Coordinates of C-alpha atoms (C1' of nucleotides) in Angstrom, one line a residue:
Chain A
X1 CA 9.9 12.2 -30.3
X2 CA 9.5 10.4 -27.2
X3 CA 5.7 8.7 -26.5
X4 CA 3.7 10.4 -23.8
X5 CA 3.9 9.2 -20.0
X6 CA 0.8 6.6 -19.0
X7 CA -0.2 6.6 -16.2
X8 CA -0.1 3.2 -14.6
X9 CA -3.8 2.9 -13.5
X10 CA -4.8 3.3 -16.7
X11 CA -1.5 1.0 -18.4
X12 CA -3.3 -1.9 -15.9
X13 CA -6.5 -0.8 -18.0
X14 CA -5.3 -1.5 -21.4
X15 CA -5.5 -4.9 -22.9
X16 CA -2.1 -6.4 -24.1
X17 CA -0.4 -6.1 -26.4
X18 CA 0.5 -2.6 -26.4
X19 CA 4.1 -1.8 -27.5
X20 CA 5.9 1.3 -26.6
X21 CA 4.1 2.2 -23.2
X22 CA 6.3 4.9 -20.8
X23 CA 5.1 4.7 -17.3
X24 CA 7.5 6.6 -14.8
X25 CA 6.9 6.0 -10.5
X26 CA 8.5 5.2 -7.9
X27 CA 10.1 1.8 -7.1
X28 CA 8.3 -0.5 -4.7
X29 CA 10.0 -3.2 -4.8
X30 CA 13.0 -5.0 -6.8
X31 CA 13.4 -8.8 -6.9
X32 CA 16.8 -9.7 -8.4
X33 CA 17.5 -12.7 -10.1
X34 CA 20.0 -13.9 -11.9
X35 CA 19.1 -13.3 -15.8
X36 CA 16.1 -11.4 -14.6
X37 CA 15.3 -8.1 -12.5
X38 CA 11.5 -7.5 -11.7
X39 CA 11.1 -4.0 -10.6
X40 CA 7.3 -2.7 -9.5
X41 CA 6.6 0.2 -9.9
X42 CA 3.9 2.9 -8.2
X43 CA 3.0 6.2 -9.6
X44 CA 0.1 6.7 -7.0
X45 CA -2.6 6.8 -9.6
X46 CA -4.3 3.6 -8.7
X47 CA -3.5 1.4 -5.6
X48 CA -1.5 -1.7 -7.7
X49 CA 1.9 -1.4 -9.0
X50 CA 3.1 -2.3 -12.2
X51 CA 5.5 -4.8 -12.7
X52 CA 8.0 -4.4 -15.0
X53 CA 10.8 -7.4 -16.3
X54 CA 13.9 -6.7 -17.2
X55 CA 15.9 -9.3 -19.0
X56 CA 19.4 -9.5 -20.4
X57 CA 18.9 -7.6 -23.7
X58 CA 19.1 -4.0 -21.5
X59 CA 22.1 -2.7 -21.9
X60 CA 22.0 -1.7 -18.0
X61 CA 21.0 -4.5 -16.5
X62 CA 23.5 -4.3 -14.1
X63 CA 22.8 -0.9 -12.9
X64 CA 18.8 -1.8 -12.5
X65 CA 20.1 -4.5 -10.1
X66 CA 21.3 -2.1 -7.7
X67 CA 18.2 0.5 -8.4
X68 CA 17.0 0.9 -4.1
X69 CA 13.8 1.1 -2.9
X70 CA 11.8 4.3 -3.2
X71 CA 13.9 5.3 -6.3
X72 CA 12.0 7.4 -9.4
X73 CA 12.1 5.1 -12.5
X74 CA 11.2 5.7 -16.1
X75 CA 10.3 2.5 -17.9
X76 CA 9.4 2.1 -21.9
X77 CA 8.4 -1.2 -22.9
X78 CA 5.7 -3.8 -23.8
X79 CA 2.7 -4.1 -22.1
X80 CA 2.1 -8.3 -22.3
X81 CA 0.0 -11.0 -20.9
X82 CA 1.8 -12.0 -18.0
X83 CA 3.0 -15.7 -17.8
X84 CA 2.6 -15.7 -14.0
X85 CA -0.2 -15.5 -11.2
X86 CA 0.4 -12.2 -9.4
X87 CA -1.0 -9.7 -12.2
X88 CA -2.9 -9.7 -15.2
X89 CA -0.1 -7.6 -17.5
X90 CA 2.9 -6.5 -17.0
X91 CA 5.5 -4.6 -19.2
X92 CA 8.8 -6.1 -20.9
X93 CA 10.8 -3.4 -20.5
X94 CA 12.4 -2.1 -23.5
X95 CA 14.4 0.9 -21.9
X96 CA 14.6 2.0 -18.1
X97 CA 15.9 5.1 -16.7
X98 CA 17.0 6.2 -13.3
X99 CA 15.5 9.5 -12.5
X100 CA 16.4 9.9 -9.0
X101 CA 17.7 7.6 -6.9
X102 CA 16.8 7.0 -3.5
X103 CA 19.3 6.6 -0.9
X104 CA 19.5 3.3 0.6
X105 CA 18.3 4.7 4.0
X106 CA 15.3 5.6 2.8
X107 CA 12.7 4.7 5.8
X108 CA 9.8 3.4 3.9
X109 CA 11.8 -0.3 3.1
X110 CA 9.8 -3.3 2.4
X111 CA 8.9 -3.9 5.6
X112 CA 6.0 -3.4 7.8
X113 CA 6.0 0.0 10.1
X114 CA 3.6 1.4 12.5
X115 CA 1.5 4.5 11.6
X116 CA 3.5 6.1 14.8
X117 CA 6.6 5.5 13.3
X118 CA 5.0 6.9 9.5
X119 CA 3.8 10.1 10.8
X120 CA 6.9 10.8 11.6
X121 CA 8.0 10.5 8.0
X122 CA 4.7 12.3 7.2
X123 CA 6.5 13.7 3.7
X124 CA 6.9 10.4 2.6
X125 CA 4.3 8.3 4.0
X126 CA 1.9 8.8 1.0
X127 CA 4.6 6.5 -0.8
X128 CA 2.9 3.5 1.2
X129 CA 0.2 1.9 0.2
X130 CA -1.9 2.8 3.2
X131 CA -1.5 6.3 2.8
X132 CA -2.0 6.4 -1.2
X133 CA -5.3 4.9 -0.6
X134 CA -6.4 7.2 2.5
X135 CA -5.6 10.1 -0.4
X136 CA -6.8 9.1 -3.1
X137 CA -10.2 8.4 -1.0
X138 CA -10.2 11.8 1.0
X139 CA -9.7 13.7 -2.6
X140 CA -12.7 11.5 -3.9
X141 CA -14.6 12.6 -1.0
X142 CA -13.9 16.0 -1.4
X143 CA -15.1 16.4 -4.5
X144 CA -18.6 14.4 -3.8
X145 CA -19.0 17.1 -1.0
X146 CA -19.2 19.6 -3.5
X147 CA -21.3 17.5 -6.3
X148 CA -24.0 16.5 -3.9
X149 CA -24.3 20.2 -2.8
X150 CA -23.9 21.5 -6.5
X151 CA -26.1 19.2 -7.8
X152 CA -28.4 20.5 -4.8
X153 CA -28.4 24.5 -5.7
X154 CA -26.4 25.3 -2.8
X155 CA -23.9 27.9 -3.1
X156 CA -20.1 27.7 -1.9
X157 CA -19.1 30.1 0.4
X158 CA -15.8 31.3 1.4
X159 CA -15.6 31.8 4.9
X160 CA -13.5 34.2 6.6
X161 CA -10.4 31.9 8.1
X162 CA -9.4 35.0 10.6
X163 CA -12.1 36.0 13.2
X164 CA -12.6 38.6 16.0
X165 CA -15.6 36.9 17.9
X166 CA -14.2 35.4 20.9
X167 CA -16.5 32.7 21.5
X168 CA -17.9 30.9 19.0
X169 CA -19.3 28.4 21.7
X170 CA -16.6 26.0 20.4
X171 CA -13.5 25.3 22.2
X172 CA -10.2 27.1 22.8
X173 CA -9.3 29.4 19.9
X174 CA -5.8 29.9 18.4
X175 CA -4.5 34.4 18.7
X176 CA -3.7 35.8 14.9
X177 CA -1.5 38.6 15.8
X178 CA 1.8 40.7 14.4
X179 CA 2.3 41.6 17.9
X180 CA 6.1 40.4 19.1
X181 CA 5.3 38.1 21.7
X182 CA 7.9 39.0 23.7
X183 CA 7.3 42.4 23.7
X184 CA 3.3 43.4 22.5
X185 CA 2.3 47.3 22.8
X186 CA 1.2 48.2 26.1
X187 CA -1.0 51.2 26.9
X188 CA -0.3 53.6 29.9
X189 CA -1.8 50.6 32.3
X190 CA 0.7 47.7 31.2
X191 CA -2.1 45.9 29.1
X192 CA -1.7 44.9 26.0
X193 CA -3.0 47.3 23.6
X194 CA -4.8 45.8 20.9
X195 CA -5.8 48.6 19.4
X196 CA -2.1 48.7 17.9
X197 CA -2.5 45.2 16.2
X198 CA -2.5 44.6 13.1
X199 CA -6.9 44.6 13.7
X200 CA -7.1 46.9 16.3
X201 CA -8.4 44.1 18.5
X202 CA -7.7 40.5 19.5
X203 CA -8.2 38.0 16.5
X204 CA -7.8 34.5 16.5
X205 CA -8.1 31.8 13.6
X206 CA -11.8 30.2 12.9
X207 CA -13.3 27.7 15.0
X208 CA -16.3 27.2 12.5
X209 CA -17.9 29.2 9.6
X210 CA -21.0 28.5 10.7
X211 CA -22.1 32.4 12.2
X212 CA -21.3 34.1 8.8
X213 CA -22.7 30.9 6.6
X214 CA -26.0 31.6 8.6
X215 CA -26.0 35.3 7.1
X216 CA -24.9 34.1 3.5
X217 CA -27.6 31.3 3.8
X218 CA -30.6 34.6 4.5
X219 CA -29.9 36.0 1.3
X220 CA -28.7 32.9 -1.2
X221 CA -30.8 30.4 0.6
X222 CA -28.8 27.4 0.3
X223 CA -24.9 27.3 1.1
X224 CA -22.3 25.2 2.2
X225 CA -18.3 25.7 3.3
X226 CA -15.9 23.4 3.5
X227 CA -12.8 25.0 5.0
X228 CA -10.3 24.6 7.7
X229 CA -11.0 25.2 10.6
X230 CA -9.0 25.4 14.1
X231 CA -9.4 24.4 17.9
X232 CA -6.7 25.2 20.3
X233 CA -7.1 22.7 22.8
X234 CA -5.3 20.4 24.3
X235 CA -6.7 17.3 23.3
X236 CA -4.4 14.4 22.8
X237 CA -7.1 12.1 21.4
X238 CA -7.3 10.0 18.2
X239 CA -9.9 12.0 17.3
X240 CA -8.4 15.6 17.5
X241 CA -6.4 17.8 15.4
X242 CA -5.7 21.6 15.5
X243 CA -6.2 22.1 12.5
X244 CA -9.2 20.4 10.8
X245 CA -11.5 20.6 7.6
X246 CA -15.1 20.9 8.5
X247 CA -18.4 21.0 6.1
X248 CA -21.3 23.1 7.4
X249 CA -24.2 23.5 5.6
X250 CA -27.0 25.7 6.0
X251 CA -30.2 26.0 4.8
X252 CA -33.0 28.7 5.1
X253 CA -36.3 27.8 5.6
X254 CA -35.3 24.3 6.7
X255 CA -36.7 22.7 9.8
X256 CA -35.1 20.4 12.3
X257 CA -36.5 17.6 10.2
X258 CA -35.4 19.0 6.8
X259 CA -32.2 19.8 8.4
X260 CA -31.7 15.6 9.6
X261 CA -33.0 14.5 6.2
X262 CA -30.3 16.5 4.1
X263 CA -27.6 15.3 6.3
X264 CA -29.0 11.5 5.8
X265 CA -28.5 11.9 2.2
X266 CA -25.5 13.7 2.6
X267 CA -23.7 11.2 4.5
X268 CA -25.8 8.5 2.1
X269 CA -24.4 10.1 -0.9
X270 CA -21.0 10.1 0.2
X271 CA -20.8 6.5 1.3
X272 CA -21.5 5.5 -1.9
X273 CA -19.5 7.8 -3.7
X274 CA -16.2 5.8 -2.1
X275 CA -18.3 2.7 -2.4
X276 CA -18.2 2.9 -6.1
X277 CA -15.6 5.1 -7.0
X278 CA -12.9 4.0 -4.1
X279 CA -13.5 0.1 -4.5
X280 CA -9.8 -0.6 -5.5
X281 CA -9.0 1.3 -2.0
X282 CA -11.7 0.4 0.0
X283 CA -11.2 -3.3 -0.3
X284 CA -7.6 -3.2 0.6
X285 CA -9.0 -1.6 4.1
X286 CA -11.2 -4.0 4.2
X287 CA -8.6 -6.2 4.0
X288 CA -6.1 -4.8 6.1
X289 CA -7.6 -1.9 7.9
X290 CA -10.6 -3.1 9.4
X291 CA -12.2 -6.0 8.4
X292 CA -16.0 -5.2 8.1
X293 CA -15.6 -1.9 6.8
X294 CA -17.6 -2.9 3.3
X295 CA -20.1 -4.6 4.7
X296 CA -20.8 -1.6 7.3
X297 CA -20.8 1.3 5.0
X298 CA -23.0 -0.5 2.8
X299 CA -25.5 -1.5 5.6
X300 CA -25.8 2.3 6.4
X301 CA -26.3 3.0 3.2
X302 CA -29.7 1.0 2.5
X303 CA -30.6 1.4 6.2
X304 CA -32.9 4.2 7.2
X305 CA -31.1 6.7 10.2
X306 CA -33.6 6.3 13.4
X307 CA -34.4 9.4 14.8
X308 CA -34.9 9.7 18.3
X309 CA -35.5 12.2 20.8
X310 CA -32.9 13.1 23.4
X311 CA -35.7 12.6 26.2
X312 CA -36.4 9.0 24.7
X313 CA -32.5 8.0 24.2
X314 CA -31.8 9.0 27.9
X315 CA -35.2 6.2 29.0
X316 CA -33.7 3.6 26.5
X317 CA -30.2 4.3 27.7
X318 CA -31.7 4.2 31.6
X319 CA -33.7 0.9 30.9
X320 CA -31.4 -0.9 29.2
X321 CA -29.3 -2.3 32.6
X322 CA -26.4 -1.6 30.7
X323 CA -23.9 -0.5 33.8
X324 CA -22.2 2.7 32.6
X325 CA -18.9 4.7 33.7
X326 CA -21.3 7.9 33.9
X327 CA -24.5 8.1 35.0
X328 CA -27.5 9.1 32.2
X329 CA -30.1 11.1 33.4
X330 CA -31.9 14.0 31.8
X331 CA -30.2 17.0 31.4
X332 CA -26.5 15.0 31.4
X333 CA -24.8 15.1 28.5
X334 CA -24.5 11.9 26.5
X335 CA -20.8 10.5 26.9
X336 CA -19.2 8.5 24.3
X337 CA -19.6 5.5 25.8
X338 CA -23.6 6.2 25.9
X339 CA -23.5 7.3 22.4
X340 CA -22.0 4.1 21.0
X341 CA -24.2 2.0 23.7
X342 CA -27.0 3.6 21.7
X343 CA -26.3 3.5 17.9
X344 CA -24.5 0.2 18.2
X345 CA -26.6 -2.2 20.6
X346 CA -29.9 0.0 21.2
X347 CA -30.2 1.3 17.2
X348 CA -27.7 -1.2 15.3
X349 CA -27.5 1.9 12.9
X350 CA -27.4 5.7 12.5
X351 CA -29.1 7.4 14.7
X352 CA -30.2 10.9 15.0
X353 CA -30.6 12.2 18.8
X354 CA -33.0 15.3 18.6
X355 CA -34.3 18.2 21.2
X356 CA -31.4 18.2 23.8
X357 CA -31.3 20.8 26.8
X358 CA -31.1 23.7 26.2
X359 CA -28.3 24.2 29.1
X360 CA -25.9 21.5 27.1
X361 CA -26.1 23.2 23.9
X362 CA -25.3 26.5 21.9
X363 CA -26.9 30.0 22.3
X364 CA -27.7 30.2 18.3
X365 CA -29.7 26.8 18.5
X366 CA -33.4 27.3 18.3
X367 CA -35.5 27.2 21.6
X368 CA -38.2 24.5 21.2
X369 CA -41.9 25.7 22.9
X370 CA -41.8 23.0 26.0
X371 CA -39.3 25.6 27.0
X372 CA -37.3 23.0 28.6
X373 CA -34.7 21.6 25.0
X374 CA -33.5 23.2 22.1
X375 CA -34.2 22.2 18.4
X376 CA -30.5 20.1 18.1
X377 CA -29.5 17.2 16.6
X378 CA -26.3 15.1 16.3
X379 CA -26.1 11.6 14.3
X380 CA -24.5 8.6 16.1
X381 CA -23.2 6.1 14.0
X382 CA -21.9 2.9 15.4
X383 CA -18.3 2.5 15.2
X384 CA -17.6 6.2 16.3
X385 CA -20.4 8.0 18.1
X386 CA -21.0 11.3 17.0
X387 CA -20.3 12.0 13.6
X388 CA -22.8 15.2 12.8
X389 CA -24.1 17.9 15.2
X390 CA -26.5 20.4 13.6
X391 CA -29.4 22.5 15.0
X392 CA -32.5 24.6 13.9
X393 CA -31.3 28.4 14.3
X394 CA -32.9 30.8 16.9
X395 CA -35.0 33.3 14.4
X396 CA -36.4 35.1 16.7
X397 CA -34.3 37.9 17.9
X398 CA -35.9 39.0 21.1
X399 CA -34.8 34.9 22.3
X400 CA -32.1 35.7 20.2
X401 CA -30.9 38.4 22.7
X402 CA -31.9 36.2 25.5
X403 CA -29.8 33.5 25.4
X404 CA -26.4 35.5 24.2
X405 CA -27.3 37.3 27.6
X406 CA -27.7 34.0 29.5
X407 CA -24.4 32.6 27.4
X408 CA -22.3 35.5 29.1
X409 CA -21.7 36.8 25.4
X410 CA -20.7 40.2 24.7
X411 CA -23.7 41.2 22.5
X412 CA -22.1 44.1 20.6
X413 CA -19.6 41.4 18.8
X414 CA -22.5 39.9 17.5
X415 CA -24.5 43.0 16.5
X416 CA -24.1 41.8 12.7
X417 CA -25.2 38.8 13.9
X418 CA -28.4 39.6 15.3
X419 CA -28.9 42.2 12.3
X420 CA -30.1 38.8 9.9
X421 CA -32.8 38.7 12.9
X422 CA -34.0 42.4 12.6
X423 CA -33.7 42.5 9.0
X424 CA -35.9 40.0 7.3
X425 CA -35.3 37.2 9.4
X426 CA -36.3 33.8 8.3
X427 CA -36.3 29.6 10.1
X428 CA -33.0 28.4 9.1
X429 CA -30.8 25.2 9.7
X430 CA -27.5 23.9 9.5
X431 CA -24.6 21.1 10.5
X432 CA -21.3 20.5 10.3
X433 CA -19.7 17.6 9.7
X434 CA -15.7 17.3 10.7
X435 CA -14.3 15.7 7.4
X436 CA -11.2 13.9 8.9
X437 CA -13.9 12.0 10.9
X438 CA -16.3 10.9 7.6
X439 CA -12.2 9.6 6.8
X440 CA -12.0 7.6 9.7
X441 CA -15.4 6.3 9.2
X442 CA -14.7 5.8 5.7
X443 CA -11.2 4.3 5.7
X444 CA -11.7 2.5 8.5
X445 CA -8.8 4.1 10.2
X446 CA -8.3 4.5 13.7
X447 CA -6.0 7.7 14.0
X448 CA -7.5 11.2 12.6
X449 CA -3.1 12.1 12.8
X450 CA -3.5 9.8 9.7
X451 CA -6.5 10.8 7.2
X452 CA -4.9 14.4 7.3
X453 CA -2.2 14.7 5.2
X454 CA 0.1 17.0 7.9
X455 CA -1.7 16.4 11.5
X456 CA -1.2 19.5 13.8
X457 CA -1.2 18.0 17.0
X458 CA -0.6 20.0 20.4
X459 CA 3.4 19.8 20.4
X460 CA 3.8 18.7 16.8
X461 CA 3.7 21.2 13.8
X462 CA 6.5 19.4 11.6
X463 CA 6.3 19.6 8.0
Chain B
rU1 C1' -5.4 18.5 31.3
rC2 C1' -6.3 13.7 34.3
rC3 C1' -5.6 8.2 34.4
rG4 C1' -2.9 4.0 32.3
rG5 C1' 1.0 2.0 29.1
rA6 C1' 5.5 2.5 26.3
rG7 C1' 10.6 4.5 24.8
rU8 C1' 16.7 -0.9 23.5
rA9 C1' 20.1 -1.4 15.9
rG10 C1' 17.2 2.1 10.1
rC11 C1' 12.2 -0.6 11.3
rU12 C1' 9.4 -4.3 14.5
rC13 C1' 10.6 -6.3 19.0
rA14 C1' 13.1 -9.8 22.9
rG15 C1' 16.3 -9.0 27.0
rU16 C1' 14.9 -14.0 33.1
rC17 C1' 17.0 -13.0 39.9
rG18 C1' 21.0 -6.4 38.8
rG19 C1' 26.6 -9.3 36.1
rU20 C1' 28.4 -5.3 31.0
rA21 C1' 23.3 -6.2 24.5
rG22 C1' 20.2 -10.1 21.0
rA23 C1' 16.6 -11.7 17.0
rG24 C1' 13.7 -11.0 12.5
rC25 C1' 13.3 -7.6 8.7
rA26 C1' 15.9 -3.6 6.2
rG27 C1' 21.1 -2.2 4.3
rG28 C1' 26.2 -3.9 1.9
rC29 C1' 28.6 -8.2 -0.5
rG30 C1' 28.1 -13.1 -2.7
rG31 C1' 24.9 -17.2 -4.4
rC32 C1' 20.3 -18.9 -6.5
rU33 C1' 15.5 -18.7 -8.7
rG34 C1' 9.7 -16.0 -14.0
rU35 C1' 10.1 -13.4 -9.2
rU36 C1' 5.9 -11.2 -6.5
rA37 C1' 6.4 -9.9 2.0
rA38 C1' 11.2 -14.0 -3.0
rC39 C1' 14.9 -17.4 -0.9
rC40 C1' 20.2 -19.0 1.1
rG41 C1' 25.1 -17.5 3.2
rC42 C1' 28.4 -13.7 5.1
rC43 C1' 29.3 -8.7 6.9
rG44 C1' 28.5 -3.9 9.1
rG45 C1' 25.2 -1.6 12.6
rG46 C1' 23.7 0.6 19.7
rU47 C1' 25.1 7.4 24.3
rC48 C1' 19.4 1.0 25.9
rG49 C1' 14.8 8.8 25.4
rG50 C1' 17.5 12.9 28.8
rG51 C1' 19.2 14.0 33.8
rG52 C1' 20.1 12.4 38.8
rG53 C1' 20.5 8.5 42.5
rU54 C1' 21.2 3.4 44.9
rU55 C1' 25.1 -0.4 44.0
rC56 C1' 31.5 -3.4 43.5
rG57 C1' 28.3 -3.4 39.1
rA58 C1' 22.0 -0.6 36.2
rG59 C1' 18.7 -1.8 29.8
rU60 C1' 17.0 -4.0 34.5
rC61 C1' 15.8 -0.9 41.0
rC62 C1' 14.5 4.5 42.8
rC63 C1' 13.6 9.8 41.7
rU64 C1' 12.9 13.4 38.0
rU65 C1' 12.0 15.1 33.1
rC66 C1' 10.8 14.8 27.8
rU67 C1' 8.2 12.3 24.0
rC68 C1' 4.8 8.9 22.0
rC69 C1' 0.5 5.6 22.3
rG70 C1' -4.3 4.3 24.5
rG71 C1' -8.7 5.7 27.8
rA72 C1' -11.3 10.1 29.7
rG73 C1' -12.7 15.2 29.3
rC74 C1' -13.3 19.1 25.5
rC75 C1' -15.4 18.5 20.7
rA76 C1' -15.8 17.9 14.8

RNA sequence: UCCGGAGUAGCUCAGUCGGUAGAGCAGGCGGCUGUUAACCGCCGGGUCGGGGGUUCGAGUCCCUUCUCCGGAGCCA
């Protein structure tokens, strides 16, 4: 009867001595020596490896000499006090077994490599220790999404992930189709019939849940998704994929205000959630990522977010002298460079920008009575500008009407839509919040390509 | 998409004025040590992103193209 696998982050746990502890991992490292192999060993269940010695009472000494780099390794043995600085235990292996060896070409050697170089050995990258951390954290994160809503009353919904409204106001959108490309049906005038796809008309892949969250939301009150979502464009940032996870809340009866509040304690929550429960992680970014990182999160999380309006960032922004690239005036919209200016020298925190024109924002977002903004908010954290963008909803559906007309929209696409206004409409809010960029923020990483665990990038869709 | 930068060994990079390709690490072999980015010695390793041009001669200069990175735009 063999003794159940441990995993290593809890075999680090245990105080020594504990005989007869199996671990099994992959091999980080092996030191060679000459009556003495030390092999260390990850199993991606904490950030530290165990290290394991083998001495000359193994039958197969010589073979674990020659074990490479990346191999899988089984190890039984004695979990002990170590005699030397490095770790606190280690095990005196009793019994190790090759599981599968790893060719010695295996491109993750002991060596430093550039994230460029990783992503293109995205299937194995997670074997790093960079990679194992950015994991572990984004599956912590994910789940505190869900507790702090849970914990709230909100409700998960589902999403549809295939779409037939053309514009959701939010970038280029990706066709769903079972059309040959090379050869769609055309009717008698050489168009593309749609009505012979799969839909009967041209669908494409989401660009955010937010339209049919705003329905579930007049009825359950309080929902959230949290879902992939996809933007065809061409953006070859460090900020952009194609395909993306995105949280968007929304609330009924919830003001502007109530709407900035929630996503204070939403982003609040989170930070702390990796703050506690990420430490191990976190302080190896702060080590090697991005020095600072600890002390920043931790400053926004006992700082209150400033919230400003749009009209007042635009004076600040105007009379601070700061020289910009593009000119602020009312009615422009902020660029990056004016965001950061803002949060980071203006604020020195989180800031939340409120009211914005109503000519640089979305037809769904909620006319304020000067006529002139719309009730919108996005939060600007220092660092990386924009991080949430949220709005009070249009209720009303005559203004409701109005601006789809002024948007160019097709109105009968959104006829469902504008039902939620005819039929017991009520003052709702939302925001979304990309979750690769709460990562970067998080992580301290500077690439989106690597908080994602298989980037989709215009002209790259390996893996 | 626009602007800028970069593609040289498995990885990270150097390569001068145009003269025929190097280092460190990794790998293989050997040595040595309770080691921990281990260390020491030896060895193997290249279509210099692709195509074209100039030249006696191109990694190097010119044109073109592809890809990647950064900035901008779009946005989350």
């Amino acid at each position: 009867m063999q003794t159940p696998r441990t995993k290593i982050a809890d075999a680090l746990r245990l105080d020594p001595p504990q005989a007869g502890l199996r671990v099994k991992g992959w091999l980080r490292t092996n030191r060679v020596s000459k009556q003495v192999v030390f092999l260390e060993l990850n199993d991606g269940s904490c950030f530290a490896n165990i290290q394991a010695v083998c001495g000359e009472e193994l039958a197969n000494l010589e073979e674990i000499r020659h074990f490479t780099t990346g191999s899988a390794v089984e190890i039984v043995g004695e979990l002990i006090a170590s005699p030397a600085k490095g770790q606190r235990v280690e095990l005196r292996a009793t019994e190790v077994k090759l599981i599968g060896r790893a060719d010695p070409s295996y491109p993750l050697q002991k060596k430093r490599a550039s994230f460029e170089y990783l992503r293109s050995v995205a299937h194995l990258r997670v074997r790093t220790n960079t990679f194992g951390a950015v994991f572990r954290t984004r599956s912590t994160l994910a789940q505190a999404v869900h507790r702090f809503f849970q914990e709230r009353g909100f409700y998960y919904v589902h999403t549809p992930i295939i779409t037939a409204a053309d514009c959701e106001g939010a970038g280029e959108m990706f066709n769903v189709t079972t059309f040959d490309v090379g050869a769609p049906a055309r009717g008698d005038n050489g168009k593309i019939d749609w009505h012979q796809d799969f839909f009967s008309r041209p669908t494409y892949l989401t660009v955010s849940g937010q339209l049919n969250g705003e329905t579930f939301a007049l009825g359950l009150s309080d929902i959230y998704t949290f879902g992939p979502t996809f933007r065809a464009e061409n953006s070859n940032t460090p900020r952009h994929v194609a395909e993306f996870w995105m949280i968007e809340p929304e609330m009924a009866w919830y003001d502007l205000d109530d709407d900035a509040t929630l996503a204070e304690e939403f982003v609040k929550h989170l930070l702390r959630t990796a703050l506690s429960e990420c430490s191990e992680d976190l302080a190896f970014f702060n080590d090697r990522i991005d020095p600072g990182l600890v002390a920043r999160l931790e400053h926004v999380v006992n700082s209150g977010f400033e919230r400003m309006r749009y009209a007042e960032a635009v004076e600040r922004l105007q009379a601070s002298g700061q020289s910009f690239e593009f000119p602020v005036f009312f009615g422009a919209n902020l660029q990056a460079e004016h965001e950061r200016y803002l949060t980071e020298t203006i604020v020195g925190r989180p800031v939340f920008v409120l009211d914005y024109p109503k000519e640089i924002k979305a037809f769904y977002m909620r006319r304020n009575d000067d006529g002139r903004t719309v009730a919108a908010m996005d939060l600007l954290v220092p660092k990386i500008g924009e991080l949430i963008g949220g709005s009070q909803r249009e209720e009303r559906l005559d203004v409701l009407e109005e601006t789809i007309k002024e948007a160019g929209l097709d109105a009968e696409t959104y006829s469902w839509y504008l039902d939620t206004r005819r039929f017991g409409t009520a003052p709702h809010a939302g925001f979304g919040l990309g979750f690769e960029r709460l990562l970067m923020y998080v992580t301290g990483m500077e690439n989106i390509r690597d908080v994602i665990p298989f980037p989709r990038t215009p002209r790259n869709c390996d893996f």
